[in-house]
Amino acid sequence: MATEDKNRATAAAILPLVGGAANVESIAHCMTRLRLGLHDRSLVDDEALKAIPAVMGVVEDDTYQIVLGPGTVARVTPEFEQLVEEGRASAGTPAPVHTAEELADKGAALKARQKAKNSTPFKLFLRRIANIFVPLIPALIGCGIIAGLNGLLVNLGWLTSVTPALAAMASGFMALIAVFVGYNTAKEFGGTPILGGAVAAIIVFPGVANIDAFGQTLAPGQGGVLGALGAAVLAVYVEKWCRRWVPEALDVLVTPTLTVLISGLVTIFGLMYVAGEVSSAIGTFANWLLSTGGAGAGFLLGGFFLPLVMLGLHQALIPIHTTLIEQQGFTVLLPILAMAGAGQVGAAAAVYLRLPRNESIRRTIRSAMPAGLLGVGEPLIYGVSLPLGRPFITACVGGAFGGGFVGLFNQLGDSVGSTAIGPSGWALFPLLDGNHGLGSTIAIYAGGLLVGYVAGFVATYFFGFSKSLLAEFNVSQEPAASTVAATGPAAASGDSQAKEPAGV
């Protein structure tokens, strides 16, 4: 089957199971998930969706999220959007037009759902921060890979006439990343995106080098992405204030002028300095943490990363990664956190051997293992280790040992970093960078993966199963296995109705 036909078939299989075109309110996607806003959640058939071969799992949050994996989701989403439009057209259903009553009802339903899931303002804030940075990941990946290729060519002395062009391609986005952060921030917080970008552009404008603030001469880029984020948020609040008080006849002239002027002055004479100090502190702390307590810090980061993901707290790391990349050219945290996925791979291999009679779980592991090796851990987490319970814990142990290995070398002076965020596992190799040459960096990261695989396997094989857990799941009955595979996404979503992990 052609790739286009396969993607359209997947979209066509999903659409009726989410209530049809009329039930779809909004469509978006991130790196791995198709995110749907739905009018009526009760029309969704969760179990049938999970049975679609391309679907790795489902997660219910503020949107209904269908896990398709990287690459696939970017190809299925346009097909899904087209099918929704065709369905609305054939049914004579226009694009949604919301009344005040409808929006009020939706708001009440969302509020009740979030309360049931024990969502906190802090988690909602982190989700908004993630929404600012996630759209930037494809550019970070592309420019990061080009930077790695350029570094390799420079070290080898090859294509010397081409490497300056590659350097420009790799560095151009990072030089202006503050503008994109400002644009996305204003969009996320309800302001005019271009005004957010305009204010953030002040931070990277070369002319700020002629300005003194707090007794110091400013430097272009000072404050980085954190300054851009703060400047854009300020611009949103100034703009909203202007919209309330400026007469409509003058709004088109006065509002954008005051927004840029007020928030720009605060940015130049306040935010750039403060955000610059915070950014420097983040870089200094990360380097200190790994240089003084590298093995222990790596052990804790690698071991607790997946629980942070389950709680949604990992989103707080996104601006930290971006700040480190902006400052140092790479983030030293991501390769350590990537070891959590290695622990999952090792644990899944152990589960495969410990449950020789359960062909359903073994089939799930065989299909999910390639994605796991490439750093897409959701199928193994939600379909295997998390529903089983104890194997999820032993997988985290594997991640801890892998993180400790990479952290140890950081402590010894060999920094291992990634020039972009998003990829993990084997997919991170093209993005690796460090302070002691590419060969050394690759060897340390590969060693960490190997340690994570082995530690996750050993911990799960010998300590991941109780006698009752083996008795329950090491059988050839399909229902038991399918129950395991089906409960993963629900457990991960934090829904109070999700099945508890078995036999922890």
Coordinates of C-alpha atoms in Angstrom, one line a residue:
M1 CA 0.0 0.0 0.0
A2 CA 1.3 3.5 -0.9
T3 CA 2.3 5.7 2.0
E4 CA -0.3 8.3 1.2
D5 CA -3.0 5.5 1.1
K6 CA -1.8 4.1 4.4
N7 CA -1.9 7.5 6.1
R8 CA -5.4 8.2 4.7
A9 CA -6.6 4.7 5.7
T10 CA -5.4 5.4 9.3
A11 CA -7.2 8.8 9.3
A12 CA -10.3 7.2 7.9
A13 CA -10.2 4.5 10.6
I14 CA -9.9 7.1 13.4
L15 CA -12.6 9.5 12.3
P16 CA -15.7 7.4 12.9
L17 CA -14.3 6.2 16.3
V18 CA -14.1 9.8 17.6
G19 CA -17.7 10.5 16.7
G20 CA -17.3 11.5 13.1
A21 CA -16.6 14.9 11.5
A22 CA -19.5 16.6 13.3
N23 CA -18.0 15.8 16.7
V24 CA -14.5 17.3 15.8
E25 CA -14.1 20.8 17.0
S26 CA -10.3 21.4 16.6
I27 CA -7.4 19.5 15.2
A28 CA -3.7 19.9 16.0
H29 CA -0.6 17.7 16.5
C30 CA 2.6 17.7 18.4
M31 CA 5.7 15.5 17.8
T32 CA 3.9 12.2 18.4
R33 CA 0.2 12.9 19.1
L34 CA -2.9 13.9 17.1
R35 CA -4.7 16.3 19.5
L36 CA -8.5 16.6 19.0
G37 CA -11.0 19.0 20.5
L38 CA -14.2 17.1 20.7
H39 CA -17.8 18.3 21.3
D40 CA -18.9 15.1 23.0
R41 CA -16.3 12.9 24.6
S42 CA -18.9 10.1 25.1
L43 CA -18.9 9.3 21.4
V44 CA -15.3 8.1 21.4
D45 CA -14.6 4.4 21.2
D46 CA -11.3 4.1 23.1
E47 CA -10.9 0.4 22.8
A48 CA -11.5 0.4 19.0
L49 CA -9.0 3.2 18.6
K50 CA -6.3 1.3 20.5
A51 CA -6.9 -1.6 18.1
I52 CA -6.0 0.4 15.0
P53 CA -2.4 -0.9 14.0
A54 CA -1.0 2.7 13.7
V55 CA -2.3 3.8 17.1
M56 CA 0.1 3.4 19.9
G57 CA -2.2 4.6 22.6
V58 CA -4.7 7.3 23.6
V59 CA -4.4 9.9 26.3
E60 CA -7.2 12.1 27.6
D61 CA -6.2 15.6 28.7
D62 CA -7.5 19.0 27.9
T63 CA -7.7 17.6 24.4
Y64 CA -8.2 14.0 23.3
Q65 CA -4.8 12.7 22.2
I66 CA -4.1 9.8 19.9
V67 CA -0.5 8.6 20.0
L68 CA 0.8 7.9 16.4
G69 CA 4.5 8.4 16.8
P70 CA 6.9 10.9 15.1
G71 CA 6.7 11.2 11.4
T72 CA 3.4 9.3 11.2
V73 CA 1.4 12.0 13.0
A74 CA 2.6 14.7 10.7
R75 CA 1.4 12.7 7.7
V76 CA -1.9 11.4 9.2
T77 CA -3.0 14.9 10.5
P78 CA -3.5 16.5 7.0
E79 CA -5.4 13.5 5.8
F80 CA -7.6 13.6 8.9
E81 CA -8.2 17.3 8.4
Q82 CA -9.3 16.7 4.8
L83 CA -11.6 13.9 5.8
V84 CA -13.2 16.1 8.5
E85 CA -13.8 18.9 5.9
E86 CA -15.2 16.4 3.4
G87 CA -17.5 14.9 6.1
R88 CA -18.8 18.3 7.1
A89 CA -19.4 19.3 3.4
S90 CA -21.2 16.1 2.6
A91 CA -23.4 16.4 5.7
G92 CA -24.0 20.1 5.1
T93 CA -22.3 20.8 8.4
P94 CA -20.5 24.1 8.4
A95 CA -17.3 24.7 10.3
P96 CA -18.2 25.2 14.0
V97 CA -19.7 28.6 15.0
H98 CA -19.9 28.8 18.7
T99 CA -22.6 30.6 20.7
A100 CA -22.0 32.1 24.1
E101 CA -24.1 29.4 25.7
E102 CA -22.2 26.7 23.9
L103 CA -18.8 28.1 24.9
A104 CA -20.1 28.4 28.5
D105 CA -21.2 24.8 28.5
K106 CA -17.9 23.7 27.1
G107 CA -16.0 25.7 29.7
A108 CA -18.0 24.2 32.5
A109 CA -17.4 20.7 31.1
L110 CA -13.6 21.3 30.8
K111 CA -13.5 22.7 34.3
A112 CA -15.2 19.7 35.8
R113 CA -12.9 17.3 33.8
Q114 CA -9.8 19.1 34.9
K115 CA -11.0 19.1 38.5
A116 CA -11.6 15.4 38.3
K117 CA -8.0 14.9 37.1
N118 CA -6.7 17.1 39.9
S119 CA -5.1 19.5 37.5
T120 CA -3.3 22.4 39.2
P121 CA -2.7 25.9 38.1
F122 CA 1.0 25.1 38.0
K123 CA 0.5 22.2 35.6
L124 CA -1.7 24.3 33.4
F125 CA 1.0 27.0 33.4
L126 CA 3.6 24.5 32.4
R127 CA 1.4 23.2 29.6
R128 CA 1.2 26.8 28.2
I129 CA 5.0 27.2 28.4
A130 CA 5.3 23.9 26.5
N131 CA 2.9 25.1 23.9
I132 CA 5.3 28.0 23.2
F133 CA 8.4 25.9 22.7
V134 CA 7.1 22.6 21.2
P135 CA 6.4 24.3 17.7
L136 CA 10.1 25.3 17.6
I137 CA 11.4 21.7 18.0
P138 CA 11.4 20.8 14.2
A139 CA 13.6 23.8 13.5
L140 CA 15.9 23.0 16.5
I141 CA 16.3 19.4 15.2
G142 CA 16.9 20.4 11.6
C143 CA 19.5 23.1 12.5
G144 CA 21.0 20.9 15.1
I145 CA 21.7 18.1 12.6
I146 CA 23.1 20.6 10.1
A147 CA 25.4 21.9 12.9
G148 CA 26.6 18.4 13.7
L149 CA 27.3 17.7 10.0
N150 CA 29.1 21.0 9.7
G151 CA 31.3 20.3 12.8
L152 CA 32.2 16.9 11.3
L153 CA 33.2 18.4 8.0
V154 CA 35.3 21.2 9.7
N155 CA 37.1 18.6 11.8
L156 CA 37.9 16.5 8.8
G157 CA 38.8 19.5 6.7
W158 CA 36.4 18.6 3.9
L159 CA 34.2 20.9 1.7
T160 CA 35.8 24.0 3.1
S161 CA 33.8 26.1 0.6
V162 CA 30.5 24.7 1.8
T163 CA 31.0 24.7 5.6
P164 CA 30.5 28.5 6.0
A165 CA 27.1 28.1 4.3
L166 CA 26.2 25.2 6.6
A167 CA 27.2 27.3 9.6
A168 CA 24.9 30.0 8.5
M169 CA 22.0 27.6 8.1
A170 CA 22.7 26.0 11.5
S171 CA 23.1 29.3 13.4
G172 CA 20.5 31.5 11.7
F173 CA 17.5 30.1 13.6
M174 CA 19.2 30.2 17.0
A175 CA 20.3 33.8 16.4
L176 CA 16.6 34.8 16.1
I177 CA 15.0 32.2 18.3
A178 CA 13.9 34.9 20.8
V179 CA 11.7 36.4 18.1
F180 CA 9.9 33.1 17.5
V181 CA 9.5 32.6 21.3
G182 CA 8.0 36.1 21.6
Y183 CA 5.6 35.4 18.7
N184 CA 4.4 32.1 20.1
T185 CA 4.1 33.5 23.7
A186 CA 1.8 36.3 22.6
K187 CA -0.3 33.9 20.6
E188 CA -0.5 31.5 23.6
F189 CA -1.4 34.2 26.1
G190 CA -4.1 35.8 23.9
G191 CA -2.3 38.8 22.4
T192 CA -1.3 39.8 18.9
P193 CA 1.5 37.4 17.9
I194 CA 3.4 39.9 15.8
L195 CA 3.6 42.4 18.6
G196 CA 5.1 39.8 20.9
G197 CA 7.7 39.0 18.2
A198 CA 8.4 42.7 17.7
V199 CA 9.1 43.3 21.4
A200 CA 11.2 40.1 21.7
A201 CA 13.2 41.2 18.6
I202 CA 14.6 44.1 20.7
I203 CA 16.6 41.5 22.6
V204 CA 18.6 40.3 19.6
F205 CA 18.9 43.7 17.9
P206 CA 22.6 44.6 17.6
G207 CA 21.9 48.2 18.5
V208 CA 21.3 47.3 22.2
A209 CA 25.0 47.2 22.5
N210 CA 24.9 51.0 22.7
I211 CA 22.6 51.0 25.7
D212 CA 23.6 50.9 29.4
A213 CA 21.3 49.4 32.1
F214 CA 22.1 48.9 35.8
G215 CA 25.6 50.3 35.1
Q216 CA 26.4 47.7 32.5
T217 CA 26.4 47.8 28.7
L218 CA 23.8 45.5 27.3
A219 CA 24.7 42.7 24.8
P220 CA 22.6 41.5 21.9
G221 CA 20.8 38.4 23.0
Q222 CA 21.2 39.1 26.7
G223 CA 18.3 37.4 28.5
G224 CA 17.7 35.0 25.6
V225 CA 14.5 33.0 25.4
L226 CA 13.6 33.7 29.0
G227 CA 13.8 37.5 28.4
A228 CA 11.8 37.0 25.2
L229 CA 9.1 35.1 27.0
G230 CA 8.8 37.7 29.7
A231 CA 8.8 40.6 27.2
A232 CA 6.0 39.0 25.2
V233 CA 3.9 38.3 28.3
L234 CA 4.3 41.9 29.3
A235 CA 3.3 43.0 25.8
V236 CA 0.1 40.9 26.0
Y237 CA -1.0 42.6 29.2
V238 CA -0.2 46.1 27.9
E239 CA -2.1 45.3 24.7
K240 CA -5.1 44.0 26.6
W241 CA -5.1 47.1 28.9
C242 CA -5.0 49.3 25.8
R243 CA -7.9 47.5 24.2
R244 CA -10.0 48.3 27.2
W245 CA -9.2 52.0 27.5
V246 CA -8.2 53.3 24.1
P247 CA -11.1 54.5 22.0
E248 CA -11.9 52.4 19.0
A249 CA -11.2 55.2 16.5
L250 CA -7.6 55.4 17.8
D251 CA -7.0 51.8 18.6
V252 CA -5.3 50.8 15.4
L253 CA -2.7 53.5 15.9
V254 CA -2.3 53.9 19.7
T255 CA -2.5 50.2 20.9
P256 CA 0.4 48.7 19.0
T257 CA 2.5 51.9 19.6
L258 CA 2.0 51.8 23.3
T259 CA 2.4 48.1 23.5
V260 CA 5.8 48.1 21.8
L261 CA 6.9 51.3 23.5
I262 CA 6.0 50.4 27.1
S263 CA 7.0 46.8 27.0
G264 CA 10.1 47.6 25.0
L265 CA 11.4 50.1 27.5
V266 CA 10.8 47.7 30.4
T267 CA 12.5 45.0 28.4
I268 CA 15.6 47.1 27.7
F269 CA 15.9 48.7 31.1
G270 CA 14.8 45.7 33.2
L271 CA 14.0 42.4 31.7
M272 CA 17.1 41.9 29.6
Y273 CA 19.3 42.4 32.7
V274 CA 17.2 40.2 35.0
A275 CA 16.6 37.5 32.5
G276 CA 20.3 37.5 31.6
E277 CA 21.2 36.9 35.2
V278 CA 18.7 34.1 35.5
S279 CA 19.9 32.5 32.2
S280 CA 23.5 32.6 33.4
A281 CA 22.5 31.1 36.7
I282 CA 20.8 28.2 34.9
G283 CA 23.9 27.5 32.9
T284 CA 26.2 27.8 35.8
F285 CA 24.0 25.5 38.0
A286 CA 23.7 22.8 35.3
N287 CA 27.4 22.8 34.8
W288 CA 28.1 22.8 38.6
L289 CA 25.6 20.0 39.2
L290 CA 27.1 17.7 36.7
S291 CA 30.8 18.6 37.4
T292 CA 30.5 18.1 41.2
G293 CA 27.8 15.5 41.6
G294 CA 27.6 14.1 38.1
A295 CA 27.0 10.4 38.8
G296 CA 24.5 11.0 41.6
A297 CA 22.7 13.8 39.7
G298 CA 22.6 11.7 36.6
F299 CA 21.2 8.7 38.6
L300 CA 18.4 10.8 40.0
L301 CA 17.6 12.6 36.7
G302 CA 17.6 9.4 34.7
G303 CA 15.6 7.5 37.3
F304 CA 12.9 10.1 38.0
F305 CA 12.4 11.5 34.5
L306 CA 9.5 9.2 33.5
P307 CA 7.6 9.8 36.7
L308 CA 7.9 13.5 36.0
V309 CA 6.5 12.8 32.5
M310 CA 3.6 11.0 34.1
L311 CA 2.9 14.0 36.3
G312 CA 3.3 16.5 33.4
L313 CA 6.2 18.3 35.2
H314 CA 8.8 17.5 32.5
Q315 CA 7.4 20.5 30.6
A316 CA 9.3 22.8 33.0
L317 CA 12.5 21.5 31.5
I318 CA 11.8 22.7 27.9
P319 CA 12.8 26.4 28.5
I320 CA 15.8 25.2 30.5
H321 CA 17.0 23.0 27.6
T322 CA 16.5 25.9 25.2
T323 CA 18.4 28.3 27.4
L324 CA 21.3 25.9 27.6
I325 CA 21.4 25.3 23.9
E326 CA 21.3 29.1 23.3
Q327 CA 24.2 29.7 25.8
Q328 CA 26.5 26.7 25.2
G329 CA 25.4 25.3 21.9
F330 CA 24.0 22.1 23.5
T331 CA 22.0 20.9 26.6
V332 CA 23.9 18.6 28.9
L333 CA 20.6 17.4 30.5
L334 CA 18.9 15.8 27.5
P335 CA 21.4 12.9 27.0
I336 CA 21.0 12.0 30.7
L337 CA 17.2 12.2 30.6
A338 CA 17.2 10.0 27.4
M339 CA 18.5 7.1 29.5
A340 CA 15.0 6.7 30.9
G341 CA 14.0 5.4 27.5
A342 CA 16.9 3.0 27.5
G343 CA 15.7 1.6 30.8
Q344 CA 12.2 1.0 29.2
V345 CA 13.8 -0.9 26.3
G346 CA 15.7 -3.2 28.7
A347 CA 12.7 -3.7 30.8
A348 CA 10.6 -4.6 27.8
A349 CA 13.1 -7.2 26.7
A350 CA 13.0 -8.8 30.1
V351 CA 9.2 -8.8 30.1
Y352 CA 9.4 -10.5 26.7
L353 CA 11.5 -13.4 28.1
R354 CA 9.6 -13.6 31.4
L355 CA 6.2 -14.1 29.7
P356 CA 6.9 -16.7 27.1
R357 CA 3.2 -17.9 27.0
N358 CA 1.6 -14.5 26.6
E359 CA 1.9 -14.0 22.9
S360 CA -0.3 -10.9 22.9
I361 CA 2.2 -9.0 25.2
R362 CA 5.1 -10.4 23.3
R363 CA 3.6 -9.2 20.0
T364 CA 3.1 -5.7 21.5
I365 CA 6.8 -5.6 22.5
R366 CA 8.0 -6.8 19.1
S367 CA 6.0 -4.1 17.4
A368 CA 7.0 -1.3 19.8
M369 CA 10.7 -2.2 20.3
P370 CA 12.0 -0.4 17.1
A371 CA 10.2 2.8 18.2
G372 CA 11.6 2.4 21.7
L373 CA 15.1 2.1 20.4
L374 CA 14.6 5.3 18.4
G375 CA 13.5 7.1 21.6
V376 CA 9.7 6.9 21.2
G377 CA 8.9 5.2 24.5
E378 CA 5.1 5.7 24.7
P379 CA 4.1 2.3 23.2
L380 CA 6.4 0.4 25.7
I381 CA 5.4 2.6 28.6
Y382 CA 1.7 2.7 28.1
G383 CA 1.3 -0.8 26.5
V384 CA 3.7 -2.8 28.7
S385 CA 5.6 -1.6 31.7
L386 CA 3.2 0.9 33.3
P387 CA 0.1 -1.3 33.3
L388 CA 2.1 -4.2 34.7
G389 CA 3.3 -1.9 37.5
R390 CA 6.5 -3.2 38.9
P391 CA 8.3 -3.4 35.5
F392 CA 7.8 0.3 35.2
I393 CA 9.7 0.9 38.4
T394 CA 12.5 -1.4 37.4
A395 CA 12.7 0.3 34.0
C396 CA 13.2 3.6 35.9
V397 CA 16.0 1.8 37.8
G398 CA 17.6 1.1 34.4
G399 CA 17.3 4.7 33.4
A400 CA 18.9 5.7 36.6
F401 CA 22.0 3.6 36.0
G402 CA 22.3 4.9 32.4
G403 CA 21.9 8.5 33.6
G404 CA 24.5 7.9 36.3
F405 CA 27.0 6.6 33.7
V406 CA 26.7 9.7 31.5
G407 CA 26.7 11.9 34.5
L408 CA 29.9 10.3 35.8
F409 CA 31.7 11.3 32.6
N410 CA 30.4 14.8 32.9
Q411 CA 31.9 14.8 36.4
L412 CA 35.2 13.6 35.0
G413 CA 35.2 16.5 32.5
D414 CA 33.6 15.0 29.4
S415 CA 30.5 16.9 28.7
V416 CA 27.9 15.1 26.6
G417 CA 25.1 17.3 25.2
S418 CA 22.4 17.6 22.5
T419 CA 22.1 20.5 20.1
A420 CA 18.3 20.1 20.0
I421 CA 15.4 18.8 22.0
G422 CA 12.8 16.3 21.0
P423 CA 14.7 13.1 19.8
S424 CA 16.0 10.5 22.1
G425 CA 17.5 7.0 22.0
W426 CA 19.3 6.2 18.8
A427 CA 17.7 9.2 17.1
L428 CA 19.8 11.5 19.3
F429 CA 23.2 10.4 17.8
P430 CA 23.1 12.9 14.9
L431 CA 22.5 15.7 17.4
L432 CA 25.2 14.9 19.9
D433 CA 27.9 17.5 20.8
G434 CA 30.4 17.9 23.6
N435 CA 33.7 19.4 24.7
H436 CA 36.1 16.6 23.8
G437 CA 35.3 15.6 20.2
L438 CA 32.5 13.8 18.5
G439 CA 34.0 10.4 18.9
S440 CA 34.3 10.6 22.6
T441 CA 30.8 12.1 22.9
I442 CA 29.2 9.3 20.9
A443 CA 31.1 6.6 22.8
I444 CA 29.9 7.9 26.2
Y445 CA 26.3 8.3 25.0
A446 CA 26.3 4.8 23.5
G447 CA 27.8 3.4 26.7
G448 CA 25.0 5.1 28.7
L449 CA 22.4 3.5 26.5
L450 CA 24.0 0.1 26.9
V451 CA 24.1 0.5 30.7
G452 CA 20.5 1.5 30.6
Y453 CA 19.5 -1.5 28.5
V454 CA 21.4 -3.9 30.7
A455 CA 20.3 -2.4 34.0
G456 CA 16.7 -2.2 33.0
F457 CA 16.8 -5.8 31.8
V458 CA 18.5 -7.2 34.9
A459 CA 16.3 -5.3 37.3
T460 CA 13.1 -6.3 35.5
Y461 CA 14.1 -9.9 34.9
F462 CA 15.0 -10.6 38.6
F463 CA 12.8 -8.1 40.5
G464 CA 10.1 -7.0 38.1
F465 CA 7.6 -9.8 38.7
S466 CA 6.0 -11.2 41.8
K467 CA 4.7 -14.8 41.8
S468 CA 1.2 -13.5 41.6
L469 CA 2.0 -11.3 38.6
L470 CA 3.7 -14.1 36.7
A471 CA 0.7 -16.4 37.5
E472 CA -1.7 -13.8 36.2
F473 CA 0.1 -12.8 33.0
N474 CA 2.3 -15.7 31.9
V475 CA -0.6 -17.4 30.3
S476 CA -1.8 -17.8 26.7
Q477 CA -5.2 -16.3 27.4
E478 CA -5.7 -13.2 25.1
P479 CA -8.1 -11.3 27.4
A480 CA -5.4 -10.9 30.1
A481 CA -2.9 -9.5 27.7
S482 CA -5.3 -7.3 25.9
T483 CA -6.4 -5.9 29.2
V484 CA -2.8 -4.9 29.9
A485 CA -2.3 -3.3 26.5
A486 CA -5.6 -1.4 26.7
T487 CA -5.2 0.1 30.2
G488 CA -1.9 1.8 29.6
P489 CA -3.0 5.1 28.0
A490 CA -5.8 5.5 30.6
A491 CA -3.3 4.9 33.4
A492 CA -0.9 7.5 31.9
S493 CA -3.6 10.1 31.5
G494 CA -4.2 10.3 35.2
D495 CA -7.9 9.5 34.9
S496 CA -9.3 8.5 38.2
Q497 CA -11.1 5.6 36.4
A498 CA -8.0 4.1 35.0
K499 CA -7.1 0.6 36.0
E500 CA -4.4 0.4 38.8
P501 CA -1.1 -1.2 37.8
A502 CA -1.0 -4.9 38.4
G503 CA 0.9 -6.5 41.2
V504 CA 3.2 -3.7 42.2

